[in-house]
Amino acid sequence: MSRVLPTTTKMKSLVILISGRGSNMQALLEARLPAKVAAVISNNPEATGLEIAKMYDVETVVIDHRAYPDRKAFDVALAKKIDFYRPSLVALAGFMRVLGDGFVNQYKGRLINIHPSLLPAFPGLEAHEQALEEGVRIHGCTVHFVTSRMDHGPIIIQAAVRVLPDDTNETLSARVLQQEHRIYPEAVRLFMKGRIKLSGSHVEVSNVASENSVLYSPELHK
Ligand code: GRF
Protein backbone atom coordinates (compact mmCIF):
# COMPACT_ATOMS: atom_id res chain seq x y z
CA MET A 1 0.00 0.00 0.00
CA SER A 2 1.41 3.38 -0.89
CA ARG A 3 1.18 6.31 1.50
CA VAL A 4 0.83 9.83 0.29
CA LEU A 5 3.52 11.83 2.04
CA PRO A 6 2.78 15.44 2.90
CA THR A 7 4.56 17.88 0.65
CA THR A 8 7.12 19.94 2.48
CA THR A 9 8.39 23.29 1.42
CA LYS A 10 12.14 23.10 1.32
CA MET A 11 13.87 25.57 3.61
CA LYS A 12 15.98 28.17 1.87
CA SER A 13 19.66 28.06 2.53
CA LEU A 14 22.63 30.33 2.87
CA VAL A 15 26.36 29.84 2.36
CA ILE A 16 28.69 32.14 4.31
CA LEU A 17 32.21 32.96 3.12
CA ILE A 18 34.80 34.02 5.70
CA SER A 19 38.53 34.60 6.01
CA GLY A 20 39.09 35.35 9.68
CA ARG A 21 37.44 36.08 13.00
CA GLY A 22 33.91 35.27 11.93
CA SER A 23 31.91 37.48 14.29
CA ASN A 24 29.43 38.45 11.57
CA MET A 25 29.13 34.79 10.63
CA GLN A 26 28.38 34.04 14.28
CA ALA A 27 25.71 36.75 14.35
CA LEU A 28 24.09 35.05 11.35
CA LEU A 29 24.32 31.64 13.01
CA GLU A 30 22.74 32.97 16.19
CA ALA A 31 19.95 34.85 14.48
CA ARG A 32 16.66 33.16 13.95
CA LEU A 33 16.72 33.25 10.19
CA PRO A 34 14.06 31.75 7.95
CA ALA A 35 16.90 29.84 6.28
CA LYS A 36 19.47 27.19 7.06
CA VAL A 37 23.19 27.94 6.97
CA ALA A 38 24.25 25.12 4.65
CA ALA A 39 27.99 25.73 4.95
CA VAL A 40 30.73 28.12 5.97
CA ILE A 41 33.55 28.30 3.45
CA SER A 42 36.92 29.89 4.18
CA ASN A 43 39.82 30.61 1.87
CA ASN A 44 42.02 30.68 4.97
CA PRO A 45 42.61 27.37 6.79
CA GLU A 46 43.57 29.33 9.94
CA ALA A 47 40.36 31.36 10.13
CA THR A 48 39.14 31.28 13.74
CA GLY A 49 35.58 31.54 12.41
CA LEU A 50 35.88 27.92 11.23
CA GLU A 51 36.12 26.72 14.84
CA ILE A 52 33.11 28.82 15.78
CA ALA A 53 31.09 27.38 12.90
CA LYS A 54 31.94 23.85 14.05
CA MET A 55 30.62 24.70 17.52
CA TYR A 56 27.29 25.48 15.85
CA ASP A 57 27.40 22.15 13.98
CA VAL A 58 27.65 23.87 10.64
CA GLU A 59 29.53 22.19 7.83
CA THR A 60 32.86 23.91 7.16
CA VAL A 61 34.95 23.85 4.01
CA VAL A 62 38.41 25.25 3.32
CA ILE A 63 39.32 26.28 -0.20
CA ASP A 64 42.81 27.65 0.21
CA HIS A 65 43.39 30.25 -2.49
CA ARG A 66 47.13 29.53 -2.34
CA ALA A 67 46.51 26.14 -3.90
CA TYR A 68 45.27 27.69 -7.17
CA PRO A 69 47.40 29.14 -9.96
CA ASP A 70 45.31 32.28 -10.35
CA ARG A 71 42.20 34.07 -9.18
CA LYS A 72 40.01 32.62 -11.91
CA ALA A 73 40.89 29.03 -10.96
CA PHE A 74 40.13 29.82 -7.31
CA ASP A 75 36.82 31.47 -8.21
CA VAL A 76 35.79 28.44 -10.28
CA ALA A 77 36.60 26.03 -7.44
CA LEU A 78 34.75 28.24 -4.97
CA ALA A 79 31.67 28.50 -7.19
CA LYS A 80 31.63 24.75 -7.70
CA LYS A 81 31.60 24.17 -3.96
CA ILE A 82 28.96 26.83 -3.33
CA ASP A 83 26.70 25.35 -6.02
CA PHE A 84 26.93 21.96 -4.36
CA TYR A 85 24.84 23.44 -1.52
CA ARG A 86 22.35 25.17 -3.88
CA PRO A 87 22.01 28.25 -1.66
CA SER A 88 19.49 31.03 -2.28
CA LEU A 89 22.04 33.50 -0.99
CA VAL A 90 25.81 33.78 -0.53
CA ALA A 91 26.94 36.13 2.27
CA LEU A 92 30.49 37.47 2.45
CA ALA A 93 31.37 37.98 6.11
CA GLY A 94 34.90 39.29 6.34
CA PHE A 95 35.88 37.42 3.18
CA MET A 96 39.19 38.96 2.17
CA ARG A 97 39.56 37.83 -1.43
CA VAL A 98 38.61 39.97 -4.39
CA LEU A 99 36.18 38.00 -6.53
CA GLY A 100 36.41 38.21 -10.31
CA ASP A 101 33.74 39.50 -12.69
CA GLY A 102 32.74 35.98 -13.77
CA PHE A 103 32.05 34.95 -10.19
CA VAL A 104 30.21 38.16 -9.32
CA ASN A 105 27.99 37.90 -12.42
CA GLN A 106 27.22 34.27 -11.74
CA TYR A 107 25.76 35.21 -8.34
CA LYS A 108 24.23 38.54 -9.33
CA GLY A 109 21.36 39.41 -7.01
CA ARG A 110 22.21 36.70 -4.51
CA LEU A 111 25.68 37.73 -3.31
CA ILE A 112 25.86 40.22 -0.43
CA ASN A 113 28.60 41.76 1.66
CA ILE A 114 28.96 43.76 4.84
CA HIS A 115 31.39 46.66 4.98
CA PRO A 116 32.30 48.74 8.04
CA SER A 117 31.51 52.20 6.65
CA LEU A 118 28.61 54.15 5.29
CA LEU A 119 29.26 53.32 1.65
CA PRO A 120 30.13 54.79 -0.76
CA ALA A 121 32.44 56.47 1.77
CA PHE A 122 35.62 54.62 2.73
CA PRO A 123 35.66 51.45 0.66
CA GLY A 124 38.63 49.13 1.00
CA LEU A 125 40.74 48.33 4.02
CA GLU A 126 40.96 50.37 7.22
CA ALA A 127 37.60 52.04 6.89
CA HIS A 128 37.64 53.17 10.54
CA GLU A 129 41.06 54.77 10.21
CA GLN A 130 39.88 56.54 7.08
CA ALA A 131 36.79 57.82 8.90
CA LEU A 132 38.84 59.09 11.86
CA GLU A 133 41.35 60.66 9.52
CA GLU A 134 38.62 62.57 7.69
CA GLY A 135 36.98 63.68 10.92
CA VAL A 136 33.51 62.57 9.89
CA ARG A 137 30.79 63.02 12.53
CA ILE A 138 28.87 59.95 11.42
CA HIS A 139 30.25 56.55 10.57
CA GLY A 140 28.64 53.12 10.33
CA CYS A 141 28.22 50.01 8.25
CA THR A 142 26.48 48.86 5.11
CA VAL A 143 25.03 45.62 3.77
CA HIS A 144 25.01 45.67 -0.02
CA PHE A 145 24.77 43.47 -3.07
CA VAL A 146 28.18 42.76 -4.55
CA THR A 147 29.27 44.12 -7.91
CA SER A 148 32.66 43.80 -9.53
CA ARG A 149 33.78 47.06 -7.89
CA MET A 150 35.17 46.47 -4.43
CA ASP A 151 32.84 47.44 -1.55
CA HIS A 152 30.29 48.79 -3.96
CA GLY A 153 26.79 47.84 -5.02
CA PRO A 154 23.10 48.34 -4.35
CA ILE A 155 22.64 49.18 -0.68
CA ILE A 156 20.25 47.08 1.40
CA ILE A 157 20.62 48.36 5.00
CA GLN A 158 22.89 50.85 6.72
CA ALA A 159 23.49 51.61 10.38
CA ALA A 160 24.93 54.93 11.51
CA VAL A 161 26.86 55.66 14.68
CA ARG A 162 28.11 58.93 16.05
CA VAL A 163 31.88 59.48 15.97
CA LEU A 164 32.91 60.70 19.42
CA PRO A 165 35.71 63.23 19.93
CA ASP A 166 37.90 60.75 21.80
CA ASP A 167 37.20 57.76 19.57
CA THR A 168 40.09 55.51 18.63
CA ASN A 169 40.13 52.89 15.94
CA GLU A 170 39.30 50.31 18.65
CA THR A 171 36.37 52.13 20.24
CA LEU A 172 34.85 53.15 16.93
CA SER A 173 35.23 49.75 15.29
CA ALA A 174 33.69 48.06 18.35
CA ARG A 175 30.61 50.29 18.17
CA VAL A 176 30.26 49.78 14.44
CA LEU A 177 30.70 46.01 14.83
CA GLN A 178 27.75 45.89 17.25
CA GLN A 179 25.63 47.41 14.51
CA GLU A 180 27.05 45.05 11.88
CA HIS A 181 25.81 42.16 13.99
CA ARG A 182 22.40 43.72 13.96
CA ILE A 183 21.95 44.67 10.32
CA TYR A 184 23.50 41.63 8.65
CA PRO A 185 20.97 39.14 10.02
CA GLU A 186 18.22 41.65 9.28
CA ALA A 187 19.29 41.95 5.64
CA VAL A 188 19.40 38.16 5.27
CA ARG A 189 15.95 37.90 6.86
CA LEU A 190 14.51 40.45 4.42
CA PHE A 191 16.13 38.63 1.50
CA MET A 192 14.85 35.22 2.55
CA LYS A 193 11.35 36.59 3.00
CA GLY A 194 11.47 37.85 -0.57
CA ARG A 195 11.14 41.45 0.52
CA ILE A 196 14.18 42.75 -1.30
CA LYS A 197 13.89 43.71 -4.93
CA LEU A 198 16.90 44.70 -6.94
CA SER A 199 15.90 47.46 -9.28
CA GLY A 200 18.88 48.56 -11.36
CA SER A 201 21.39 50.03 -8.96
CA HIS A 202 18.87 50.38 -6.15
CA VAL A 203 17.23 48.06 -3.68
CA GLU A 204 13.55 48.29 -2.89
CA VAL A 205 12.43 46.77 0.39
CA SER A 206 8.76 45.96 0.60
CA ASN A 207 6.54 46.16 3.67
CA VAL A 208 9.00 48.00 5.86
CA ALA A 209 7.19 49.08 8.99
CA SER A 210 9.32 52.18 9.21
CA GLU A 211 12.48 53.62 7.77
CA ASN A 212 14.23 52.10 10.79
CA SER A 213 14.15 48.76 9.03
CA VAL A 214 16.71 49.89 6.49
CA LEU A 215 18.51 52.61 8.44
CA TYR A 216 19.53 52.17 12.04
CA SER A 217 20.83 55.23 13.80
CA PRO A 218 21.07 54.07 17.38
CA GLU A 219 23.22 56.84 18.74
CA LEU A 220 22.35 59.83 16.66
CA HIS A 221 19.34 60.86 18.74
CA LYS A 222 21.15 60.90 22.06
C1 GRF B 1 33.85 43.26 9.51
O1 GRF B 1 34.11 44.53 10.02
C2 GRF B 1 33.18 43.33 8.17
O2 GRF B 1 32.36 44.46 8.03
C3 GRF B 1 34.36 43.44 7.23
O3 GRF B 1 35.34 42.62 7.79
C4 GRF B 1 35.13 42.50 9.20
C5 GRF B 1 35.01 41.04 9.46
O4 GRF B 1 34.85 40.77 10.83
N1 GRF B 1 34.00 43.09 5.89
P1 GRF B 1 34.31 39.36 11.29
O5 GRF B 1 35.24 38.32 10.68
O6 GRF B 1 32.91 39.21 10.81
O7 GRF B 1 34.42 39.38 12.79
PDB file of C-alpha atoms and ligand atoms in Angstrom:
ATOM      1  CA  MET A   1       0.000   0.000   0.000  1.00  0.00           C
ATOM      2  CA  SER A   2       1.411   3.376  -0.886  1.00  0.00           C
ATOM      3  CA  ARG A   3       1.178   6.307   1.501  1.00  0.00           C
ATOM      4  CA  VAL A   4       0.833   9.829   0.286  1.00  0.00           C
ATOM      5  CA  LEU A   5       3.517  11.825   2.036  1.00  0.00           C
ATOM      6  CA  PRO A   6       2.776  15.436   2.904  1.00  0.00           C
ATOM      7  CA  THR A   7       4.558  17.876   0.649  1.00  0.00           C
ATOM      8  CA  THR A   8       7.119  19.942   2.482  1.00  0.00           C
ATOM      9  CA  THR A   9       8.393  23.293   1.423  1.00  0.00           C
ATOM     10  CA  LYS A  10      12.145  23.096   1.322  1.00  0.00           C
ATOM     11  CA  MET A  11      13.869  25.565   3.611  1.00  0.00           C
ATOM     12  CA  LYS A  12      15.980  28.170   1.874  1.00  0.00           C
ATOM     13  CA  SER A  13      19.664  28.065   2.531  1.00  0.00           C
ATOM     14  CA  LEU A  14      22.632  30.329   2.869  1.00  0.00           C
ATOM     15  CA  VAL A  15      26.360  29.843   2.356  1.00  0.00           C
ATOM     16  CA  ILE A  16      28.694  32.138   4.314  1.00  0.00           C
ATOM     17  CA  LEU A  17      32.214  32.960   3.120  1.00  0.00           C
ATOM     18  CA  ILE A  18      34.796  34.020   5.698  1.00  0.00           C
ATOM     19  CA  SER A  19      38.526  34.605   6.009  1.00  0.00           C
ATOM     20  CA  GLY A  20      39.092  35.351   9.681  1.00  0.00           C
ATOM     21  CA  ARG A  21      37.442  36.076  12.999  1.00  0.00           C
ATOM     22  CA  GLY A  22      33.910  35.268  11.932  1.00  0.00           C
ATOM     23  CA  SER A  23      31.912  37.475  14.292  1.00  0.00           C
ATOM     24  CA  ASN A  24      29.430  38.450  11.569  1.00  0.00           C
ATOM     25  CA  MET A  25      29.128  34.792  10.629  1.00  0.00           C
ATOM     26  CA  GLN A  26      28.380  34.041  14.277  1.00  0.00           C
ATOM     27  CA  ALA A  27      25.711  36.751  14.346  1.00  0.00           C
ATOM     28  CA  LEU A  28      24.089  35.048  11.348  1.00  0.00           C
ATOM     29  CA  LEU A  29      24.323  31.641  13.012  1.00  0.00           C
ATOM     30  CA  GLU A  30      22.736  32.968  16.188  1.00  0.00           C
ATOM     31  CA  ALA A  31      19.949  34.851  14.479  1.00  0.00           C
ATOM     32  CA  ARG A  32      16.664  33.158  13.946  1.00  0.00           C
ATOM     33  CA  LEU A  33      16.716  33.247  10.189  1.00  0.00           C
ATOM     34  CA  PRO A  34      14.065  31.755   7.945  1.00  0.00           C
ATOM     35  CA  ALA A  35      16.901  29.839   6.278  1.00  0.00           C
ATOM     36  CA  LYS A  36      19.472  27.192   7.055  1.00  0.00           C
ATOM     37  CA  VAL A  37      23.186  27.937   6.972  1.00  0.00           C
ATOM     38  CA  ALA A  38      24.250  25.121   4.649  1.00  0.00           C
ATOM     39  CA  ALA A  39      27.986  25.730   4.954  1.00  0.00           C
ATOM     40  CA  VAL A  40      30.726  28.122   5.966  1.00  0.00           C
ATOM     41  CA  ILE A  41      33.555  28.299   3.450  1.00  0.00           C
ATOM     42  CA  SER A  42      36.918  29.895   4.184  1.00  0.00           C
ATOM     43  CA  ASN A  43      39.819  30.614   1.875  1.00  0.00           C
ATOM     44  CA  ASN A  44      42.018  30.681   4.967  1.00  0.00           C
ATOM     45  CA  PRO A  45      42.614  27.371   6.794  1.00  0.00           C
ATOM     46  CA  GLU A  46      43.574  29.327   9.935  1.00  0.00           C
ATOM     47  CA  ALA A  47      40.356  31.359  10.126  1.00  0.00           C
ATOM     48  CA  THR A  48      39.137  31.284  13.736  1.00  0.00           C
ATOM     49  CA  GLY A  49      35.583  31.541  12.408  1.00  0.00           C
ATOM     50  CA  LEU A  50      35.881  27.923  11.234  1.00  0.00           C
ATOM     51  CA  GLU A  51      36.121  26.724  14.837  1.00  0.00           C
ATOM     52  CA  ILE A  52      33.106  28.821  15.781  1.00  0.00           C
ATOM     53  CA  ALA A  53      31.086  27.381  12.896  1.00  0.00           C
ATOM     54  CA  LYS A  54      31.942  23.850  14.045  1.00  0.00           C
ATOM     55  CA  MET A  55      30.621  24.697  17.517  1.00  0.00           C
ATOM     56  CA  TYR A  56      27.292  25.477  15.851  1.00  0.00           C
ATOM     57  CA  ASP A  57      27.404  22.153  13.982  1.00  0.00           C
ATOM     58  CA  VAL A  58      27.651  23.873  10.643  1.00  0.00           C
ATOM     59  CA  GLU A  59      29.528  22.193   7.832  1.00  0.00           C
ATOM     60  CA  THR A  60      32.857  23.912   7.163  1.00  0.00           C
ATOM     61  CA  VAL A  61      34.955  23.848   4.015  1.00  0.00           C
ATOM     62  CA  VAL A  62      38.411  25.252   3.318  1.00  0.00           C
ATOM     63  CA  ILE A  63      39.320  26.279  -0.203  1.00  0.00           C
ATOM     64  CA  ASP A  64      42.805  27.648   0.214  1.00  0.00           C
ATOM     65  CA  HIS A  65      43.387  30.253  -2.488  1.00  0.00           C
ATOM     66  CA  ARG A  66      47.131  29.534  -2.340  1.00  0.00           C
ATOM     67  CA  ALA A  67      46.505  26.139  -3.904  1.00  0.00           C
ATOM     68  CA  TYR A  68      45.271  27.693  -7.167  1.00  0.00           C
ATOM     69  CA  PRO A  69      47.398  29.136  -9.961  1.00  0.00           C
ATOM     70  CA  ASP A  70      45.309  32.282 -10.351  1.00  0.00           C
ATOM     71  CA  ARG A  71      42.200  34.070  -9.175  1.00  0.00           C
ATOM     72  CA  LYS A  72      40.010  32.615 -11.906  1.00  0.00           C
ATOM     73  CA  ALA A  73      40.886  29.034 -10.956  1.00  0.00           C
ATOM     74  CA  PHE A  74      40.131  29.816  -7.305  1.00  0.00           C
ATOM     75  CA  ASP A  75      36.818  31.468  -8.214  1.00  0.00           C
ATOM     76  CA  VAL A  76      35.792  28.438 -10.283  1.00  0.00           C
ATOM     77  CA  ALA A  77      36.601  26.027  -7.443  1.00  0.00           C
ATOM     78  CA  LEU A  78      34.750  28.240  -4.965  1.00  0.00           C
ATOM     79  CA  ALA A  79      31.665  28.497  -7.191  1.00  0.00           C
ATOM     80  CA  LYS A  80      31.632  24.747  -7.699  1.00  0.00           C
ATOM     81  CA  LYS A  81      31.601  24.175  -3.960  1.00  0.00           C
ATOM     82  CA  ILE A  82      28.961  26.833  -3.327  1.00  0.00           C
ATOM     83  CA  ASP A  83      26.700  25.354  -6.019  1.00  0.00           C
ATOM     84  CA  PHE A  84      26.929  21.963  -4.363  1.00  0.00           C
ATOM     85  CA  TYR A  85      24.838  23.441  -1.521  1.00  0.00           C
ATOM     86  CA  ARG A  86      22.350  25.175  -3.878  1.00  0.00           C
ATOM     87  CA  PRO A  87      22.008  28.246  -1.656  1.00  0.00           C
ATOM     88  CA  SER A  88      19.492  31.025  -2.278  1.00  0.00           C
ATOM     89  CA  LEU A  89      22.039  33.502  -0.994  1.00  0.00           C
ATOM     90  CA  VAL A  90      25.808  33.783  -0.531  1.00  0.00           C
ATOM     91  CA  ALA A  91      26.936  36.127   2.266  1.00  0.00           C
ATOM     92  CA  LEU A  92      30.486  37.468   2.452  1.00  0.00           C
ATOM     93  CA  ALA A  93      31.370  37.978   6.112  1.00  0.00           C
ATOM     94  CA  GLY A  94      34.900  39.288   6.342  1.00  0.00           C
ATOM     95  CA  PHE A  95      35.882  37.417   3.183  1.00  0.00           C
ATOM     96  CA  MET A  96      39.194  38.960   2.174  1.00  0.00           C
ATOM     97  CA  ARG A  97      39.558  37.827  -1.433  1.00  0.00           C
ATOM     98  CA  VAL A  98      38.615  39.970  -4.394  1.00  0.00           C
ATOM     99  CA  LEU A  99      36.178  37.997  -6.529  1.00  0.00           C
ATOM    100  CA  GLY A 100      36.410  38.210 -10.309  1.00  0.00           C
ATOM    101  CA  ASP A 101      33.736  39.497 -12.691  1.00  0.00           C
ATOM    102  CA  GLY A 102      32.745  35.981 -13.770  1.00  0.00           C
ATOM    103  CA  PHE A 103      32.047  34.952 -10.191  1.00  0.00           C
ATOM    104  CA  VAL A 104      30.210  38.156  -9.324  1.00  0.00           C
ATOM    105  CA  ASN A 105      27.992  37.905 -12.425  1.00  0.00           C
ATOM    106  CA  GLN A 106      27.224  34.272 -11.738  1.00  0.00           C
ATOM    107  CA  TYR A 107      25.759  35.209  -8.345  1.00  0.00           C
ATOM    108  CA  LYS A 108      24.231  38.542  -9.330  1.00  0.00           C
ATOM    109  CA  GLY A 109      21.359  39.412  -7.014  1.00  0.00           C
ATOM    110  CA  ARG A 110      22.208  36.704  -4.506  1.00  0.00           C
ATOM    111  CA  LEU A 111      25.680  37.730  -3.313  1.00  0.00           C
ATOM    112  CA  ILE A 112      25.856  40.216  -0.433  1.00  0.00           C
ATOM    113  CA  ASN A 113      28.603  41.763   1.659  1.00  0.00           C
ATOM    114  CA  ILE A 114      28.964  43.761   4.842  1.00  0.00           C
ATOM    115  CA  HIS A 115      31.393  46.656   4.984  1.00  0.00           C
ATOM    116  CA  PRO A 116      32.300  48.742   8.039  1.00  0.00           C
ATOM    117  CA  SER A 117      31.510  52.197   6.650  1.00  0.00           C
ATOM    118  CA  LEU A 118      28.611  54.151   5.286  1.00  0.00           C
ATOM    119  CA  LEU A 119      29.263  53.323   1.648  1.00  0.00           C
ATOM    120  CA  PRO A 120      30.130  54.793  -0.762  1.00  0.00           C
ATOM    121  CA  ALA A 121      32.441  56.467   1.773  1.00  0.00           C
ATOM    122  CA  PHE A 122      35.616  54.623   2.732  1.00  0.00           C
ATOM    123  CA  PRO A 123      35.662  51.445   0.658  1.00  0.00           C
ATOM    124  CA  GLY A 124      38.627  49.125   1.003  1.00  0.00           C
ATOM    125  CA  LEU A 125      40.738  48.333   4.015  1.00  0.00           C
ATOM    126  CA  GLU A 126      40.963  50.370   7.217  1.00  0.00           C
ATOM    127  CA  ALA A 127      37.604  52.036   6.891  1.00  0.00           C
ATOM    128  CA  HIS A 128      37.638  53.175  10.539  1.00  0.00           C
ATOM    129  CA  GLU A 129      41.062  54.771  10.215  1.00  0.00           C
ATOM    130  CA  GLN A 130      39.881  56.541   7.076  1.00  0.00           C
ATOM    131  CA  ALA A 131      36.787  57.823   8.903  1.00  0.00           C
ATOM    132  CA  LEU A 132      38.838  59.093  11.861  1.00  0.00           C
ATOM    133  CA  GLU A 133      41.349  60.657   9.521  1.00  0.00           C
ATOM    134  CA  GLU A 134      38.621  62.566   7.692  1.00  0.00           C
ATOM    135  CA  GLY A 135      36.984  63.679  10.922  1.00  0.00           C
ATOM    136  CA  VAL A 136      33.510  62.566   9.890  1.00  0.00           C
ATOM    137  CA  ARG A 137      30.794  63.019  12.529  1.00  0.00           C
ATOM    138  CA  ILE A 138      28.869  59.954  11.420  1.00  0.00           C
ATOM    139  CA  HIS A 139      30.245  56.550  10.566  1.00  0.00           C
ATOM    140  CA  GLY A 140      28.641  53.121  10.334  1.00  0.00           C
ATOM    141  CA  CYS A 141      28.218  50.008   8.255  1.00  0.00           C
ATOM    142  CA  THR A 142      26.479  48.857   5.108  1.00  0.00           C
ATOM    143  CA  VAL A 143      25.031  45.618   3.765  1.00  0.00           C
ATOM    144  CA  HIS A 144      25.014  45.667  -0.018  1.00  0.00           C
ATOM    145  CA  PHE A 145      24.772  43.468  -3.068  1.00  0.00           C
ATOM    146  CA  VAL A 146      28.184  42.757  -4.548  1.00  0.00           C
ATOM    147  CA  THR A 147      29.271  44.125  -7.911  1.00  0.00           C
ATOM    148  CA  SER A 148      32.658  43.797  -9.531  1.00  0.00           C
ATOM    149  CA  ARG A 149      33.779  47.063  -7.887  1.00  0.00           C
ATOM    150  CA  MET A 150      35.171  46.467  -4.427  1.00  0.00           C
ATOM    151  CA  ASP A 151      32.839  47.440  -1.546  1.00  0.00           C
ATOM    152  CA  HIS A 152      30.293  48.786  -3.964  1.00  0.00           C
ATOM    153  CA  GLY A 153      26.793  47.842  -5.018  1.00  0.00           C
ATOM    154  CA  PRO A 154      23.095  48.339  -4.355  1.00  0.00           C
ATOM    155  CA  ILE A 155      22.638  49.185  -0.683  1.00  0.00           C
ATOM    156  CA  ILE A 156      20.251  47.084   1.399  1.00  0.00           C
ATOM    157  CA  ILE A 157      20.624  48.358   4.998  1.00  0.00           C
ATOM    158  CA  GLN A 158      22.894  50.849   6.725  1.00  0.00           C
ATOM    159  CA  ALA A 159      23.486  51.608  10.384  1.00  0.00           C
ATOM    160  CA  ALA A 160      24.926  54.930  11.508  1.00  0.00           C
ATOM    161  CA  VAL A 161      26.857  55.655  14.678  1.00  0.00           C
ATOM    162  CA  ARG A 162      28.105  58.934  16.054  1.00  0.00           C
ATOM    163  CA  VAL A 163      31.879  59.482  15.973  1.00  0.00           C
ATOM    164  CA  LEU A 164      32.914  60.703  19.420  1.00  0.00           C
ATOM    165  CA  PRO A 165      35.711  63.235  19.932  1.00  0.00           C
ATOM    166  CA  ASP A 166      37.904  60.748  21.802  1.00  0.00           C
ATOM    167  CA  ASP A 167      37.196  57.757  19.571  1.00  0.00           C
ATOM    168  CA  THR A 168      40.088  55.514  18.633  1.00  0.00           C
ATOM    169  CA  ASN A 169      40.128  52.889  15.943  1.00  0.00           C
ATOM    170  CA  GLU A 170      39.302  50.313  18.649  1.00  0.00           C
ATOM    171  CA  THR A 171      36.371  52.128  20.244  1.00  0.00           C
ATOM    172  CA  LEU A 172      34.851  53.153  16.931  1.00  0.00           C
ATOM    173  CA  SER A 173      35.235  49.748  15.294  1.00  0.00           C
ATOM    174  CA  ALA A 174      33.688  48.061  18.350  1.00  0.00           C
ATOM    175  CA  ARG A 175      30.612  50.291  18.173  1.00  0.00           C
ATOM    176  CA  VAL A 176      30.265  49.779  14.444  1.00  0.00           C
ATOM    177  CA  LEU A 177      30.704  46.012  14.828  1.00  0.00           C
ATOM    178  CA  GLN A 178      27.748  45.891  17.247  1.00  0.00           C
ATOM    179  CA  GLN A 179      25.628  47.410  14.514  1.00  0.00           C
ATOM    180  CA  GLU A 180      27.052  45.047  11.882  1.00  0.00           C
ATOM    181  CA  HIS A 181      25.806  42.159  13.986  1.00  0.00           C
ATOM    182  CA  ARG A 182      22.398  43.722  13.956  1.00  0.00           C
ATOM    183  CA  ILE A 183      21.949  44.672  10.318  1.00  0.00           C
ATOM    184  CA  TYR A 184      23.501  41.628   8.647  1.00  0.00           C
ATOM    185  CA  PRO A 185      20.965  39.142  10.022  1.00  0.00           C
ATOM    186  CA  GLU A 186      18.219  41.652   9.280  1.00  0.00           C
ATOM    187  CA  ALA A 187      19.291  41.949   5.641  1.00  0.00           C
ATOM    188  CA  VAL A 188      19.398  38.157   5.273  1.00  0.00           C
ATOM    189  CA  ARG A 189      15.950  37.898   6.861  1.00  0.00           C
ATOM    190  CA  LEU A 190      14.506  40.446   4.419  1.00  0.00           C
ATOM    191  CA  PHE A 191      16.127  38.631   1.498  1.00  0.00           C
ATOM    192  CA  MET A 192      14.850  35.223   2.549  1.00  0.00           C
ATOM    193  CA  LYS A 193      11.351  36.586   3.001  1.00  0.00           C
ATOM    194  CA  GLY A 194      11.467  37.846  -0.574  1.00  0.00           C
ATOM    195  CA  ARG A 195      11.143  41.446   0.521  1.00  0.00           C
ATOM    196  CA  ILE A 196      14.185  42.752  -1.301  1.00  0.00           C
ATOM    197  CA  LYS A 197      13.887  43.714  -4.926  1.00  0.00           C
ATOM    198  CA  LEU A 198      16.903  44.701  -6.938  1.00  0.00           C
ATOM    199  CA  SER A 199      15.903  47.457  -9.282  1.00  0.00           C
ATOM    200  CA  GLY A 200      18.882  48.563 -11.364  1.00  0.00           C
ATOM    201  CA  SER A 201      21.393  50.034  -8.961  1.00  0.00           C
ATOM    202  CA  HIS A 202      18.865  50.382  -6.152  1.00  0.00           C
ATOM    203  CA  VAL A 203      17.233  48.060  -3.676  1.00  0.00           C
ATOM    204  CA  GLU A 204      13.548  48.285  -2.894  1.00  0.00           C
ATOM    205  CA  VAL A 205      12.432  46.769   0.387  1.00  0.00           C
ATOM    206  CA  SER A 206       8.764  45.959   0.603  1.00  0.00           C
ATOM    207  CA  ASN A 207       6.542  46.158   3.674  1.00  0.00           C
ATOM    208  CA  VAL A 208       8.997  48.003   5.862  1.00  0.00           C
ATOM    209  CA  ALA A 209       7.190  49.080   8.991  1.00  0.00           C
ATOM    210  CA  SER A 210       9.323  52.177   9.211  1.00  0.00           C
ATOM    211  CA  GLU A 211      12.476  53.621   7.769  1.00  0.00           C
ATOM    212  CA  ASN A 212      14.232  52.104  10.789  1.00  0.00           C
ATOM    213  CA  SER A 213      14.150  48.758   9.027  1.00  0.00           C
ATOM    214  CA  VAL A 214      16.710  49.886   6.486  1.00  0.00           C
ATOM    215  CA  LEU A 215      18.509  52.605   8.441  1.00  0.00           C
ATOM    216  CA  TYR A 216      19.531  52.168  12.042  1.00  0.00           C
ATOM    217  CA  SER A 217      20.830  55.229  13.798  1.00  0.00           C
ATOM    218  CA  PRO A 218      21.070  54.074  17.380  1.00  0.00           C
ATOM    219  CA  GLU A 219      23.224  56.836  18.741  1.00  0.00           C
ATOM    220  CA  LEU A 220      22.351  59.830  16.664  1.00  0.00           C
ATOM    221  CA  HIS A 221      19.337  60.858  18.741  1.00  0.00           C
ATOM    222  CA  LYS A 222      21.153  60.897  22.062  1.00  0.00           C
TER     223      LYS A 222
HETATM  224  C1  GRF B   1      33.850  43.258   9.513  1.00  0.00           C
HETATM  225  O1  GRF B   1      34.112  44.529  10.019  1.00  0.00           O
HETATM  226  C2  GRF B   1      33.185  43.333   8.169  1.00  0.00           C
HETATM  227  O2  GRF B   1      32.360  44.459   8.025  1.00  0.00           O
HETATM  228  C3  GRF B   1      34.360  43.441   7.228  1.00  0.00           C
HETATM  229  O3  GRF B   1      35.344  42.618   7.787  1.00  0.00           O
HETATM  230  C4  GRF B   1      35.133  42.499   9.195  1.00  0.00           C
HETATM  231  C5  GRF B   1      35.005  41.036   9.461  1.00  0.00           C
HETATM  232  O4  GRF B   1      34.855  40.767  10.827  1.00  0.00           O
HETATM  233  N1  GRF B   1      33.996  43.090   5.886  1.00  0.00           N
HETATM  234  P1  GRF B   1      34.314  39.361  11.292  1.00  0.00           P
HETATM  235  O5  GRF B   1      35.238  38.323  10.675  1.00  0.00           O
HETATM  236  O6  GRF B   1      32.915  39.210  10.812  1.00  0.00           O
HETATM  237  O7  GRF B   1      34.422  39.383  12.788  1.00  0.00           O
END
